Coordinates of C-alpha atoms in Angstrom, one line a residue:
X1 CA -3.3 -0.3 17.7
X2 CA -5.9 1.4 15.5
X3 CA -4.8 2.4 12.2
X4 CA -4.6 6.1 12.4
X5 CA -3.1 7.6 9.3
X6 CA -5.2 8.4 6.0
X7 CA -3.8 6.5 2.7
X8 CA -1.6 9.1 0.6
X9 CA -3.7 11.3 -2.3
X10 CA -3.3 10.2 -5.7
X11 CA -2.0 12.0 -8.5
X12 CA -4.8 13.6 -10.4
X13 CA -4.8 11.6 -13.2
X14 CA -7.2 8.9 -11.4
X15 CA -9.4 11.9 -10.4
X16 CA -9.6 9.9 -6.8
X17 CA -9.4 12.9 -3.7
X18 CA -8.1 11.7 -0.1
X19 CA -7.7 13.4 2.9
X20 CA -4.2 14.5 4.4
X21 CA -2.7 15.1 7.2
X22 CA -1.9 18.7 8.6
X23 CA 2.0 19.0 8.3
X24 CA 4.0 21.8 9.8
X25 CA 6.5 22.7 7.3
X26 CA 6.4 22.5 3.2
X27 CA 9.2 19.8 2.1
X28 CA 11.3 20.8 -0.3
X29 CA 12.6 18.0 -2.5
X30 CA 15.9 18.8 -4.0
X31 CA 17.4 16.9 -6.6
X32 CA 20.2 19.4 -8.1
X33 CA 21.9 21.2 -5.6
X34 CA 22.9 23.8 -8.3
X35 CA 19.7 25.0 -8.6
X36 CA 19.1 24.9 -4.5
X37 CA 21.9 24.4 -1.8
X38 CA 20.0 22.8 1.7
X39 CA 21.2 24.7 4.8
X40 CA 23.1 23.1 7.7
X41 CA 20.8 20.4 8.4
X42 CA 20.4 16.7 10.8
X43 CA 19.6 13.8 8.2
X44 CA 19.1 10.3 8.0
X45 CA 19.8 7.9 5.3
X46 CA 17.1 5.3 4.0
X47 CA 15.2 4.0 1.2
X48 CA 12.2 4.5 3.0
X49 CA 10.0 1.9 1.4
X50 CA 6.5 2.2 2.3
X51 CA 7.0 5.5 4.8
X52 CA 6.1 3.2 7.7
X53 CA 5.6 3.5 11.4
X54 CA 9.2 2.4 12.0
X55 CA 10.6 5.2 9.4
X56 CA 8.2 8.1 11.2
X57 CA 9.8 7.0 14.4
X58 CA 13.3 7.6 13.2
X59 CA 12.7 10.6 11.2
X60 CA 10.7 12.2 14.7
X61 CA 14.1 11.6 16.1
X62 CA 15.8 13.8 13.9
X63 CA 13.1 16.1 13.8
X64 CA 13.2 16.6 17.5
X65 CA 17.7 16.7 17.4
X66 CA 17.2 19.7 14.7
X67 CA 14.8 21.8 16.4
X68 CA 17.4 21.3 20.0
X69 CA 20.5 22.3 17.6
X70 CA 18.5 24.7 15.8
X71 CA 19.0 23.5 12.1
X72 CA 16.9 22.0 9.3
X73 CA 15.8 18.3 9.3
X74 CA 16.8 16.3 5.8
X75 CA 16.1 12.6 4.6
X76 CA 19.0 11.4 1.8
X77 CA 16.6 8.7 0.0
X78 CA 16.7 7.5 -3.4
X79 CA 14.0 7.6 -6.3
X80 CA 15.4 4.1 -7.9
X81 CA 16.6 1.1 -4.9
X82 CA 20.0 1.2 -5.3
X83 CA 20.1 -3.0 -5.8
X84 CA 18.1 -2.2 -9.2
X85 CA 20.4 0.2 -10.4
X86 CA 23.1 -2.5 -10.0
X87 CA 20.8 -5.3 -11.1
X88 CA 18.7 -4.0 -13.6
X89 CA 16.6 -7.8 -13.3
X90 CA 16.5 -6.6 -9.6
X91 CA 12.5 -6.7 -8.7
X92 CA 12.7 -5.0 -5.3
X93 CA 8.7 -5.4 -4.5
X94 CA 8.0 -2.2 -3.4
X95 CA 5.7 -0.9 -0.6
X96 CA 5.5 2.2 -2.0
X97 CA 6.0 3.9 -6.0
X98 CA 8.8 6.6 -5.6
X99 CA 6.0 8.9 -6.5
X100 CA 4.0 7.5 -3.1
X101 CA 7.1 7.7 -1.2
X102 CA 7.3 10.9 -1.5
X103 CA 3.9 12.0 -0.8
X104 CA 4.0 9.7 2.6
X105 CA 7.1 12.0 3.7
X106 CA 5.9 15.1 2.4
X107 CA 2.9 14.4 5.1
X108 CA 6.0 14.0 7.9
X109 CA 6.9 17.4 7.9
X110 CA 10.7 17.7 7.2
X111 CA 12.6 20.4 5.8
X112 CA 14.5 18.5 3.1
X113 CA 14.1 15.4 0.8
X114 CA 17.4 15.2 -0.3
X115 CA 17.0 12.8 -3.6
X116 CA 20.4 11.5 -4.8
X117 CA 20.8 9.1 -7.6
X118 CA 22.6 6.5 -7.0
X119 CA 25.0 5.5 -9.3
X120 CA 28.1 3.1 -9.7
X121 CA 30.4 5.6 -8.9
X122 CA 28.5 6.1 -6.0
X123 CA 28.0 2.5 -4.9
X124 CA 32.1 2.3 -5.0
X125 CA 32.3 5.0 -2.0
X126 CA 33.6 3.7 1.4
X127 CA 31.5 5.0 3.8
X128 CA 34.0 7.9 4.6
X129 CA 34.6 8.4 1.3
X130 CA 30.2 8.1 1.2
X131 CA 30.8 10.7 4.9
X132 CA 32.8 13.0 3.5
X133 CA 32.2 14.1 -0.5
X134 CA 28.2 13.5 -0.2
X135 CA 26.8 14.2 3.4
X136 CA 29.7 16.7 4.0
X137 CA 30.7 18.5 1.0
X138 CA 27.3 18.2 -1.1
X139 CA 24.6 18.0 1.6
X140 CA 25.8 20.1 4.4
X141 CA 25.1 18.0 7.2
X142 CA 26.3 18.8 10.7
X143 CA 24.7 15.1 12.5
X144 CA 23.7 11.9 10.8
X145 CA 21.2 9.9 13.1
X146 CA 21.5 6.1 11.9
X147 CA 18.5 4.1 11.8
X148 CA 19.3 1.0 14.2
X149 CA 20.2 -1.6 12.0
X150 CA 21.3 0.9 8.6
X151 CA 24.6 0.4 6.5
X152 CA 25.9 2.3 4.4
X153 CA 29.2 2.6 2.0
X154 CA 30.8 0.2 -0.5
X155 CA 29.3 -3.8 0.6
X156 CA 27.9 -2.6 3.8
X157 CA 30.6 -3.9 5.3
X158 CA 31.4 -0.9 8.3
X159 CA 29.2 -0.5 11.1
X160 CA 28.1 2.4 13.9
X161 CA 31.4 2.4 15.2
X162 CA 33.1 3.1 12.2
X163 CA 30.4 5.6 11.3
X164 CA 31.6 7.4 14.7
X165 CA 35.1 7.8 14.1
X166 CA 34.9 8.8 10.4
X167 CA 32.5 11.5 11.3
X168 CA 34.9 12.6 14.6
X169 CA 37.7 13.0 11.8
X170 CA 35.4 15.1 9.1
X171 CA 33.1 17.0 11.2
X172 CA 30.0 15.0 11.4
X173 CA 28.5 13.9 14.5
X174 CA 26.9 10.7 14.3
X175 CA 24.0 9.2 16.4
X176 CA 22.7 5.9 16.5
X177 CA 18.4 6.3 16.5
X178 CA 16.3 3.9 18.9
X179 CA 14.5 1.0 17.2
X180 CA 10.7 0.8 16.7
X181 CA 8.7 -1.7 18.1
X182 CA 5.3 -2.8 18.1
X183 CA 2.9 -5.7 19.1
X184 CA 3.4 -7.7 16.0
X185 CA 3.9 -11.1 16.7
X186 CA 5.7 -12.8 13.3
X187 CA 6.5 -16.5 14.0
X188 CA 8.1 -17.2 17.3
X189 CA 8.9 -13.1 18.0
X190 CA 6.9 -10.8 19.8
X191 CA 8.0 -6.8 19.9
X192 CA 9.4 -7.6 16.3
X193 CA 11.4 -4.2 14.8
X194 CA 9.3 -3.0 12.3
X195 CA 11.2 -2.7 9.0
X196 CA 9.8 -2.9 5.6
X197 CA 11.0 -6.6 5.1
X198 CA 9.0 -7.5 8.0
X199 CA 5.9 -5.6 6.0
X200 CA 6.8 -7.6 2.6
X201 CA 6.7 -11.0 4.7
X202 CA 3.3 -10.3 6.2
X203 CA 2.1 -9.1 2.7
X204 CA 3.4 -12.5 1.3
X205 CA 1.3 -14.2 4.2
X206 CA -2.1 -12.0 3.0
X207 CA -1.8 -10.7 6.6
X208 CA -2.8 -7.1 5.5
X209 CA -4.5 -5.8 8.7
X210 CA -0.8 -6.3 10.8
X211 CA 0.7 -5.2 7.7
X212 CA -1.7 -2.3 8.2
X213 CA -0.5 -1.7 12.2
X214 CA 2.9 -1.3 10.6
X215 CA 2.5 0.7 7.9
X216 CA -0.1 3.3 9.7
X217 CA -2.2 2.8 7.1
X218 CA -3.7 0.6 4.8
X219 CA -1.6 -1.1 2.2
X220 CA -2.9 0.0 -1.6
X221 CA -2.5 -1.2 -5.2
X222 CA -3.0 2.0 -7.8
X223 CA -3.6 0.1 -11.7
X224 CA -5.5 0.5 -14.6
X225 CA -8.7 -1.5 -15.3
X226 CA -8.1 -3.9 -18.5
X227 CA -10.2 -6.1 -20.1
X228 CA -10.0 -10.0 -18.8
X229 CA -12.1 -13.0 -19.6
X230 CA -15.3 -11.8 -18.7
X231 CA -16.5 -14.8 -16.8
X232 CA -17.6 -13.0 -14.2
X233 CA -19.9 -11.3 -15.4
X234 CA -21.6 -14.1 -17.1
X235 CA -22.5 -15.7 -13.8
X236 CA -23.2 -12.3 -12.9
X237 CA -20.1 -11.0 -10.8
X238 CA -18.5 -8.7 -13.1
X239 CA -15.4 -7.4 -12.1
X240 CA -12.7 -5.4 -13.0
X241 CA -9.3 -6.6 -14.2
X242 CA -6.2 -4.6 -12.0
X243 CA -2.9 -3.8 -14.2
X244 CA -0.7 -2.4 -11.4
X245 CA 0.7 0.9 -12.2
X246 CA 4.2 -0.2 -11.2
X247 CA 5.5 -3.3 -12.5
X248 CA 7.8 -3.4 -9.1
X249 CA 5.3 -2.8 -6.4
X250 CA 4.4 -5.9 -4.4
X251 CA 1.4 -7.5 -4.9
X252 CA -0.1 -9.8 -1.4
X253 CA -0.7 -13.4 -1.2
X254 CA -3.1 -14.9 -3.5
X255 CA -7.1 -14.9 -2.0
X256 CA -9.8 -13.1 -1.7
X257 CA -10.0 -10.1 -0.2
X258 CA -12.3 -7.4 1.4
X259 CA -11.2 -4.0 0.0
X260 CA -12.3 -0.3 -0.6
X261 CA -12.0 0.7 -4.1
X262 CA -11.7 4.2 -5.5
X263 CA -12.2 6.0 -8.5
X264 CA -12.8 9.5 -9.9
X265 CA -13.5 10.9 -6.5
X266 CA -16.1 7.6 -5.3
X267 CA -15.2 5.3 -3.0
X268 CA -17.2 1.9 -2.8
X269 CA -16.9 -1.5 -1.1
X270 CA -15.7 -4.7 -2.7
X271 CA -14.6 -8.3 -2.7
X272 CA -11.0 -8.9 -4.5
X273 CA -9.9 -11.8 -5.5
X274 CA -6.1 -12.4 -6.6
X275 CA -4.7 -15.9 -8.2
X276 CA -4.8 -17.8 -10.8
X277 CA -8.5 -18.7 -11.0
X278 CA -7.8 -22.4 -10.5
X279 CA -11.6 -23.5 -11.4
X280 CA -11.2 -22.9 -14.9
X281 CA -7.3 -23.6 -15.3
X282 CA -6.3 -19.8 -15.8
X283 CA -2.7 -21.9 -15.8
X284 CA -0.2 -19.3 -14.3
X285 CA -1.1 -16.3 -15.4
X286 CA -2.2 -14.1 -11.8
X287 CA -4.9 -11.4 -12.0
X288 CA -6.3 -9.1 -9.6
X289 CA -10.1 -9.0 -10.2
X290 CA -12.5 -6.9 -7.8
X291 CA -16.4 -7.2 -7.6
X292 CA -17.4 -3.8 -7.0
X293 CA -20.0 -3.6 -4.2
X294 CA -23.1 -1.3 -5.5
X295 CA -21.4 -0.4 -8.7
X296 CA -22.4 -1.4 -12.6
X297 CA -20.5 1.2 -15.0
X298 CA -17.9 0.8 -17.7
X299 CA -14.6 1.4 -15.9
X300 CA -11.9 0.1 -18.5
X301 CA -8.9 2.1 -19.1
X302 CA -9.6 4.1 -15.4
X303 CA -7.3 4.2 -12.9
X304 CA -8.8 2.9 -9.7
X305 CA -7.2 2.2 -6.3
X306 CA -8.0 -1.0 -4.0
X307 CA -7.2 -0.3 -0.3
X308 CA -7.0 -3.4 1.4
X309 CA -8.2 -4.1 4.3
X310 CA -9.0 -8.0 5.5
X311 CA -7.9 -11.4 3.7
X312 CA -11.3 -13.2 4.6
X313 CA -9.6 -16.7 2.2
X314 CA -7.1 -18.4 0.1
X315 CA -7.7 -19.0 -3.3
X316 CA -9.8 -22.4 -3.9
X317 CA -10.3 -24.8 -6.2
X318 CA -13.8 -26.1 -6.6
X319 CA -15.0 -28.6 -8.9
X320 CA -16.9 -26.3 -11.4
X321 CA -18.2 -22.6 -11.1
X322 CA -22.0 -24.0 -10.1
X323 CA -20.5 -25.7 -6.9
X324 CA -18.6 -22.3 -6.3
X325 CA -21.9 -20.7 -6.9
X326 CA -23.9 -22.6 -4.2
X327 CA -21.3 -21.7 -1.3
X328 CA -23.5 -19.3 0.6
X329 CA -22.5 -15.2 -0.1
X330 CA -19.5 -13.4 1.7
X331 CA -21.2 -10.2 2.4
X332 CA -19.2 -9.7 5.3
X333 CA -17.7 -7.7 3.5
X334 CA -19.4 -4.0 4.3
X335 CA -18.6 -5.1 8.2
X336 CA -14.8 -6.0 7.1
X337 CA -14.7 -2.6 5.7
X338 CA -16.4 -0.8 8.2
X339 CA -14.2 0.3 11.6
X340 CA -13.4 3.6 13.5
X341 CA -12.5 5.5 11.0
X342 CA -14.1 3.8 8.0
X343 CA -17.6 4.6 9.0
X344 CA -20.2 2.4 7.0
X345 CA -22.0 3.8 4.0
X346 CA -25.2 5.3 4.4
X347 CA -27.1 5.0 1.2
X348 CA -28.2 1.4 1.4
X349 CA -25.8 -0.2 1.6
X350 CA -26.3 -1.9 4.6
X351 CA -30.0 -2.8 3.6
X352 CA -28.2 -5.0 0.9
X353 CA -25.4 -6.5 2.4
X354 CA -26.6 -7.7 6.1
X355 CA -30.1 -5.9 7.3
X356 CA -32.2 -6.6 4.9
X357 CA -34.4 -4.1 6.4
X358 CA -36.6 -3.1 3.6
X359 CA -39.9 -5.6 3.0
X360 CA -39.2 -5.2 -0.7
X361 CA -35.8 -6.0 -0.4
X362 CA -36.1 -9.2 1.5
X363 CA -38.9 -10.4 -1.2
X364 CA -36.4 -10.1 -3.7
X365 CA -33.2 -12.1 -2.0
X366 CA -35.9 -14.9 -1.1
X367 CA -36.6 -15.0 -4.9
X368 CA -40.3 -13.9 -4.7
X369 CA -39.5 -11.0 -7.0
X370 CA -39.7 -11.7 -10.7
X371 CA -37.3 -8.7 -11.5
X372 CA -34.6 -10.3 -9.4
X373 CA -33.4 -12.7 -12.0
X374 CA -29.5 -12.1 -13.4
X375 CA -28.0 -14.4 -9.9
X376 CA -31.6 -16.0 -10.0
X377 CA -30.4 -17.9 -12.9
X378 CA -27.1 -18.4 -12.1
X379 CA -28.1 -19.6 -8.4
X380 CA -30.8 -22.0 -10.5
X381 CA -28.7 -23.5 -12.5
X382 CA -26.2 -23.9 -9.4
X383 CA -29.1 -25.3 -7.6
X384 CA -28.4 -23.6 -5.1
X385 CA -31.2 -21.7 -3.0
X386 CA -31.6 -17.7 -4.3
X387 CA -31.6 -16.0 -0.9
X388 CA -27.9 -17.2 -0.2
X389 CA -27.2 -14.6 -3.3
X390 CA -28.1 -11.3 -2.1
X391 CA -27.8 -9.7 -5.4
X392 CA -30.4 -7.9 -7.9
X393 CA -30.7 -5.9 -11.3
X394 CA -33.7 -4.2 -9.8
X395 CA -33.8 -0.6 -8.3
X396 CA -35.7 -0.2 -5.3
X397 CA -37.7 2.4 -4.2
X398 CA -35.3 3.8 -1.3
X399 CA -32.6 2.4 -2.2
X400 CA -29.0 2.5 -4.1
X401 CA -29.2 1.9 -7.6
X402 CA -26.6 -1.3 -8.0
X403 CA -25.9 -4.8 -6.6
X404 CA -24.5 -6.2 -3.6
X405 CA -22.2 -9.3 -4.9
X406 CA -19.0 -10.9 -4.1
X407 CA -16.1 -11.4 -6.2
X408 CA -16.2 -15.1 -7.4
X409 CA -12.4 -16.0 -6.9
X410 CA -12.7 -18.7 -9.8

């Protein structure tokens, strides 16, 4: 049940590098076929939000059909959901930008993205009609594998059956795919199909690591750091302000949040908070604020990513920011991050966040250290004890230059 796949790179104007996966085969992604014709191929139809474990599933079925019938493998997908085309007010909450999307099935290893757009002229098509002048006649394709439970053509309204029979009539054989399980349990089900509306619901719920089982890998938010309200940082937990890249994508439940954030190449721990601040009546205007762990320069206008990885509380209300002060430190949070393949930092980080290991270091988060002052105050005025606020301005000899604090979710 370990989450095995890395997160997708991002484009290079955040200057953030990942990892990829080795793939057999460059994709090509056609979106003209006047400028390229796909051969014969086996292709499935999807949106494909969010590239998940369910979609690699079905596309490794018609991965393994092509290579027995000796033709190319194809995905027909579209860069815009086809509801929003028809609803322009539409807000689908994606998983994944189209821009990810593609990246995330580049890493599968298929011969052809077929990209068509789809249009209201398109959305009119019975699904023979849909059969015949697009698979057929633009596309090439020799077998359609259906996902299990996948319509297609004007209101959805055929099924497998009548998928069968049309392609028997134009020359396209037609296969229905096996459904994807795993051990999600949502509500009463166990074994529940994964699907990218069951990824959405346990987004909703904050339930980000079985979203993660699903998706393969850990949900992400790509934005731009804008200014906010500063209040943070004047009970010293500065964060940064989140404006999502895409408007559309979904954003998880409100609370806080242990996340890894990344930024021109760096990637560092944090606490992430989203809501509407309750404690000082932000009224209904949601941010998405992050404390970064170990980190203190000016980051506005970058693009960042936050890759979440545990929902460690709702939002709260508490009855001022000094009574949210004295609730003792989440710095958990290094641990939440940590796993198999998220080794822990090893430039004192640690030392900061749970061992404490260094002499110096624990004179300072008992207080005993007069350079240990910015949360000194703020814990003061709380009046609330300083070594439940493991957080200084010093730099230590040894250690990381920065601060180990928590997101304030006020």
């Amino acid at each position: 049940n370990s989450v095995s796949r890395l997160i997708p790179q991002k484009p290079e104007k955040t200057g953030a590098t990942f990892l990829r996966t080795s793939k057999f085969v460059e994709m090509q992604i056609i979106r003209d076929i006047s400028t390229l014709r796909p051969e014969p191929s086996i292709a499935t139809i999807g949106f494909f939000d969010g590239v998940h474990t369910g979609h690699h599933y079905l596309i490794r079925q018609v991965k393994e059909i092509a290579a027995a019938k000796g033709l190319r493998s194809a995905l027909v997908t579209f860069p815009v959901h086809p509801r929003k085309v028809m609803n322009a007010d539409y807000r689908p909450e994606l998983l994944t930008t189209p821009e990810e999307k593609i990246r995330l099935l580049d890493d599968i290893g298929v011969d052809y993205c077929l990209m068509l757009n789809f249009t209201p002229e398109i959305s009119r098509l019975t699904a023979r009609e849909f059969m015949a002048q697009v698979l057929k006649e633009r596309y090439q394709v020799k077998c359609l594998v259906i996902g299990y439970d996948h319509r297609f053509g004007h209101n959805r309204s055929e099924g497998f059956e009548d998928y069968v029979r049309y392609g028997k009539e134009i020359g396209i054989e037609v296969i229905r795919a096996h459904a994807y399980t795993n051990n999600i349990k949502t509500g009463e089900h166990q074994n529940t199909p994964i699907s990218s509306s069951l990824i959405r619901k346990l987004l909703h719920e904050g339930e980000v690591e079985q979203a993660a089982l699903c998706l393969g890998y850990e949900y992400f938010l790509d934005g731009t750091v804008v200014g906010g309200y500063q209040v943070g940082r004047k009970i010293g937990f500065p964060t940064a302000n989140l404006s999502v890249d895409d408007p559309d994508k979904l954003v998880p439940a409100d609370g806080v949040y242990a996340v890894w954030v990344t930024f021109d190449g760096q990637t560092y721990m944090g606490m992430l908070n989203i809501g509407v601040r309750p404690t000082i009546d932000n009224g209904p205007n949601r941010t998405i604020e992050v404390n970064i762990l170990h980190f203190h320069s000016n980051i506005y206008d970058k693009f960042i990513r936050l890759t979440f990885v545990k929902r460690t509380r709702p939002e709260l209300k508490f009855a001022d920011i000094a009574q949210r002060l004295a609730l003792p430190g989440m710095s958990g949070a290094s641990r939440l991050c940590a796993g198999p393949h998220r080794p822990l930092p090893v430039h004192g980080d640690e030392d900061l966040l749970f061992g404490l290991q260094s002499p110096l270091l624990q004179a300072c988060h008992a207080g005993a250290d007069p350079h240990c002052h910015a949360l000194g105050r703020a814990a003061d005025a709380a009046g609330a004890p300083r070594s439940l606020h493991p957080a200084c301005d010093r730099d230590h000899p040894g250690q990381t230059q920065g601060r180990g604090r928590e997101v304030t979710g006020v």
